[in-house]
Amino acid sequence: MGAEMMILFIFALPIIGGLITYWTKQPAFSIVSIVISLLLSLGAIIIKGYTSISFEWLPEYFIGVHYDKVAAILIVLVLLISLLVHFFSLEYVKEDSGKNRYFAKLGLFTSSMIGLLVADHLILLFVFWELVGLSSYLLIGFWYKKEGVPNSARLAFMVNRVADVALLAGILILNQSGSLNISEMEGSILFLPSLLIAIGAFGKSAQFPFSGWLTKAMVGPTPVSALIHAATMVAAGVYLLFRVAPFLDREVLTFVALVGTFTAFYGGISALFQNDIKKVLAYSTISQLGYMVIGMGVGAADAALFHLVTHAFFKAGLFLGAGSVIHYLHQSSDKDGQDMRFMGGLKNKLPWTFRSFLICGLALAGVPLFSGFMSKEGILIAGWQWAEQMGTWAYLVPDIALITAMITALYVGRMLLLVFYGKSRFVTKTPSFKENRLVVLPLAILAVGSMWFVFNLNPFEHHSWLDAFLNFEIAETSGWIGRVVMLLSVLMTGVGLVLAYSFFKPGSNYNRNYPVLESRFKAAENGFYIVQLYQVIAIGFHSLAVLALQLDQKIVDRVVHFAGIGTVVVSKVIALIDRFLVDGPINLFGYLSSFLGRRFAGLSGRDLQTQLSWLLVFVILILSWILFF
C-alpha cells in the first residue's frame, strides 16, 4: 500500500465505521475501523511513510497534505484516545436509544481531527477546523432533549465562530503576501495576520476571552468530554500555533505568552472553587492549555507539544474516571451525580477508577514520577530563560506559572479527597453500573500513559523520546536554572497538596471551613462571569438589532415610503403636464395638418385636365383678390 493510500484510509476509516454503525446500530464497526486506522498509523511510523501530496483545487491554485513525524505522532494519539473513548462508551451509553448516532458523530469527530493534522494548506486546514467545530457541536448537544443542552451547544459553537472569523481573515490577508502552504513558509508573517491567526487558535484552545465555551461543553456525554479535552478540539489551537509559531511576529508571540499565562492562572483559580467534578476538570483543561500556549509564546514549541501529549493521557483518564463516578452515582444515589459535596467514600466502591484517577490526578498536579511533572518543567524552564532575554517584567510569566502549579495541586487534592476519601455523603442503592473490562481497560491504559517511564527513564528530565524522534533541537539549559525551577515547582506542588489535605482531609468539617472562603470568591466559582459576559454581549447585540429594526421600520422605511409616494405624485403631475401642455398642442397641430392634408388631397385630380382646371380657378381667384381688394 502506497503512503498516499495509507493516509487516505487512516483518515476515512473512522467516519466510514461511524456511518456503518449508524445504519446497522452495531458499535463494533466503529471500534474495528478505529483499530484498523490506529494500526495503519503505527505502520506508517514504522515504515517511515512520510509524504507530501499536492493537488490542484482551482486553476493554478494547489493545496495539499503533509504527513510528517509530528502529524504521525499526534494522529496515533488521537486514534488511541478515540479508541479508548469508544470502548468506555459501550458501557456509558449502552442504554441510550441514540447510541448509533453517538458513534457516527464520534467517527466524524475523529476523521475531522486527522484531516486537520495532515492539512498543509491553511485553507484546507480551515475546512477541517470547521468540521471539528461542527463535530463538537453535534456531540455537546447529543442529549438535545435535556433542558439547557441546546443552548450550551450553540454557545460553544458560536464563541468558536467568532474566533474563526479572525483566523479566516488572517489567512486571507496572508494569501495576498505569501504562500499558505505551511511546509513552504519562510521568513516572518506580518503583525496583523499573525495576530489574527493567534486569535483563531485562542478560540479552539479556550484561551481568554474565549474560554467560557469549554465549560458549556460539559453538558455532553462525559466520554465526549474526554475526547474534546484530551486530543481533539482543544488540541487544534495549540497544534496550529505549533505549526506557525516559527513564522509569527515577535510581538505577537509575546502577546501569546501573556495570554497563556493569564489563562492558566484564571483557569486554575476557577477550578479551585467548583463543586461540579466535570467543571473542575474543564477549568483545569483551560489552565493546562494556558501552559501549552505559554510554551508556544516563549519559543519552547517542543515542550508545549510534549505537554500536549502527556496532558492527553492524564486528562482523558480523569474525564473517563469522572464518567465512571457520575454513572455510578446516578444509579446508586439520590444526589446529583456530579456534585463533589455529595460524594465521598468511593475509594472502595470503585477501586479501579480510584487508582486510575489518583495516578492521572498526580500527573496533573505535577508530582515527580508522573508525566505531567516532566512536561510542565520544560515549559517553566523555557519561560525562565525567555524572561532573562526579555527583561524584568517578563518574569511575570514563569512566576505566575509557578503559582498556578500550586493552585493546580490544591484543586487536584481537593477533588481526590472529596470524591474518594472519607465517608459516603449519599444514600446508597443497588447500582447496575460495574467496573467491567470496558471501563477498567481504558482507565488502566491511560493511567500507565501518565507515568514517567513511558516518556523517559529519568523521571526528573524535562525532555522525552519525542524530542529525538521529532528531531527537535534541545535548547541548552544552565544547570542552576533547571535545578531552581524544579525545586520551586516541587515546593509549590507540595504546598498545594498540603493545603488541600488541611482543608479536606477525612473527618474535617469542610462544610464549615471551605464555604467561608468560597463565599468570598463567588467570581471564581462563576468562572469570573465569562459566560455571563457572553450573554450580556449577546443581549446587547440583540438589543441593538431590535433597535435597528425599529429604526428601520419606523423611520427609514417611512422616509423611503414617503419619498416613494412623493415621487409617484410628482411623476403623475409631470405626466399630466406633458400630456396636456406639451403633447396636447403638438398633437392638435398634427391633427389639423393631417385633417387639412386629407381634405386638400381630395381636391387634387390625377388627370391633366382636372389639374389645369383647378389652376385656372386659383389664378382667377388670385387676380380677383389683387384687383378688388
XYZ file of C-alpha atoms in Angstrom, residues 20-234:
215
model
C -21.938 1.881 9.133
C -22.669 1.860 12.862
C -25.387 4.465 12.300
C -27.068 2.268 9.685
C -26.582 -1.104 11.389
C -26.705 0.017 15.057
C -23.649 -2.149 15.726
C -20.849 -0.178 17.509
C -18.397 -2.951 16.646
C -17.971 -1.437 13.184
C -16.841 1.884 14.694
C -14.359 0.173 17.003
C -12.937 -2.060 14.263
C -12.479 0.918 11.948
C -10.631 2.850 14.674
C -8.433 -0.179 15.419
C -7.509 -0.605 11.735
C -6.828 3.115 11.373
C -4.641 3.048 14.505
C -2.666 0.048 13.223
C -2.165 1.754 9.857
C -0.933 4.929 11.580
C 1.539 2.881 13.631
C 2.597 1.091 10.451
C 3.187 4.424 8.731
C 5.609 5.370 11.513
C 7.398 2.019 11.335
C 7.883 2.123 7.561
C 8.510 5.894 7.648
C 5.711 6.559 5.218
C 6.017 10.317 5.495
C 4.943 12.195 2.403
C 3.521 15.382 0.943
C 0.665 15.346 -1.534
C -0.299 18.350 -3.638
C -3.308 18.641 -5.934
C -4.951 21.405 -7.953
C -8.022 22.765 -6.231
C -8.706 25.717 -8.540
C -6.925 26.593 -11.804
C -3.266 27.200 -10.878
C -4.110 27.020 -7.155
C -2.677 24.000 -5.369
C -3.422 22.681 -1.892
C -2.213 19.524 -0.218
C -1.450 17.434 2.819
C 1.824 16.961 4.674
C 2.246 13.754 6.672
C 5.374 14.221 8.773
C 6.559 12.866 12.131
C 4.626 15.406 14.195
C 1.374 14.677 12.374
C 2.044 10.934 12.642
C 2.568 11.018 16.424
C -0.498 13.175 17.043
C -2.666 11.017 14.772
C -1.661 7.950 16.791
C -2.539 9.883 19.953
C -5.932 10.957 18.588
C -6.796 7.439 17.434
C -5.661 5.847 20.710
C -7.727 8.222 22.851
C -10.653 7.844 20.454
C -10.426 4.043 20.670
C -10.420 4.121 24.481
C -13.381 6.514 24.456
C -15.231 4.163 22.100
C -14.633 1.225 24.452
C -15.705 3.191 27.515
C -18.797 4.464 25.683
C -20.041 0.911 25.134
C -20.792 0.837 28.857
C -21.651 4.506 29.259
C -24.286 4.838 26.507
C -25.430 1.246 26.146
C -28.982 2.088 27.266
C -29.231 5.246 25.215
C -31.543 4.984 22.216
C -29.294 7.282 20.215
C -26.072 5.302 20.558
C -25.832 4.683 16.799
C -25.995 8.439 16.270
C -23.424 8.885 19.036
C -20.834 6.604 17.412
C -21.391 8.167 13.997
C -20.600 11.590 15.467
C -17.502 10.211 17.204
C -16.308 8.903 13.835
C -16.838 12.286 12.188
C -15.008 13.978 15.063
C -12.012 11.639 14.782
C -11.725 11.909 10.997
C -12.041 15.698 11.123
C -9.165 15.949 13.595
C -6.975 13.655 11.483
C -7.713 15.814 8.437
C -6.721 18.909 10.390
C -3.442 17.315 11.475
C -2.332 16.416 7.939
C -3.570 19.570 6.175
C -0.613 21.502 4.810
C -2.519 24.377 3.229
C -4.165 26.852 5.600
C -7.409 26.900 3.586
C -7.643 23.108 3.790
C -6.766 23.286 7.484
C -9.585 25.791 7.953
C -12.060 23.396 6.311
C -11.229 20.646 8.804
C -11.048 23.279 11.549
C -14.716 23.990 10.926
C -15.576 20.290 10.685
C -14.032 19.778 14.132
C -16.210 22.633 15.399
C -19.310 21.102 13.814
C -18.497 17.684 15.276
C -18.060 19.125 18.762
C -21.362 20.982 18.431
C -23.159 17.762 17.492
C -21.593 15.818 20.376
C -22.041 18.547 23.004
C -25.715 18.713 22.043
C -26.106 14.932 21.888
C -28.727 14.927 24.669
C -30.596 17.730 22.924
C -33.887 16.941 24.685
C -32.433 17.890 28.077
C -33.107 21.409 29.252
C -30.230 23.782 28.591
C -28.244 21.405 26.378
C -29.125 23.015 23.010
C -28.300 26.486 24.352
C -24.942 25.297 25.702
C -24.088 23.632 22.392
C -24.994 26.774 20.478
C -22.942 28.967 22.808
C -19.884 26.732 22.411
C -20.357 26.746 18.652
C -20.856 30.498 18.277
C -17.960 31.531 20.533
C -15.664 29.458 18.334
C -17.133 31.024 15.215
C -16.125 34.486 16.451
C -12.505 33.372 16.762
C -12.753 31.510 13.455
C -13.648 34.748 11.659
C -10.349 36.188 12.896
C -8.484 33.090 11.692
C -10.075 33.238 8.246
C -9.317 36.963 7.976
C -5.675 36.270 8.873
C -5.467 33.520 6.245
C -6.969 35.762 3.545
C -4.592 38.619 4.370
C -1.660 36.231 4.365
C -2.771 34.912 0.984
C -2.014 38.321 -0.514
C 1.614 38.316 0.594
C 2.877 34.755 0.761
C 2.284 31.033 0.494
C -0.426 29.364 2.523
C 1.372 26.020 2.426
C 2.761 25.610 5.936
C 5.671 23.448 4.795
C 6.741 26.198 2.370
C 6.514 29.144 4.776
C 9.624 31.156 5.469
C 10.533 34.486 6.993
C 8.135 36.291 9.325
C 4.402 36.825 8.933
C 3.273 40.441 9.267
C 1.835 41.639 12.556
C -1.868 41.767 11.628
C -2.213 38.285 10.074
C -0.032 36.891 12.887
C -2.356 38.384 15.490
C -5.498 37.169 13.712
C -4.162 33.620 13.366
C -3.229 33.610 17.061
C -6.746 34.771 17.984
C -8.177 31.923 15.925
C -6.006 29.478 17.861
C -7.126 31.043 21.161
C -10.739 30.207 20.283
C -10.210 26.497 19.682
C -7.879 26.101 22.665
C -10.213 28.009 25.001
C -7.834 30.828 25.853
C -9.113 34.038 27.384
C -11.535 35.568 26.431
C -12.888 32.542 24.544
C -12.513 30.109 27.453
C -16.165 30.160 28.519
C -17.304 27.748 25.818
C -15.313 24.850 27.274
C -17.325 24.730 30.500
C -20.544 24.726 28.479
C -19.231 21.702 26.595
C -19.663 19.697 29.811
C -23.360 19.103 29.090
C -22.392 16.409 26.582
C -21.632 12.778 27.471
C -18.554 12.516 29.700
C -16.596 10.290 27.254
C -17.076 13.057 24.688
C -15.555 15.495 27.166
C -12.543 13.182 27.428
C -12.112 13.271 23.652
C -12.672 17.025 23.317
C -10.386 17.952 26.215
C -7.625 15.444 25.582
C -6.783 15.008 21.934
C -9.133 16.731 19.513
C -10.948 20.048 19.792
C -8.784 21.927 22.268
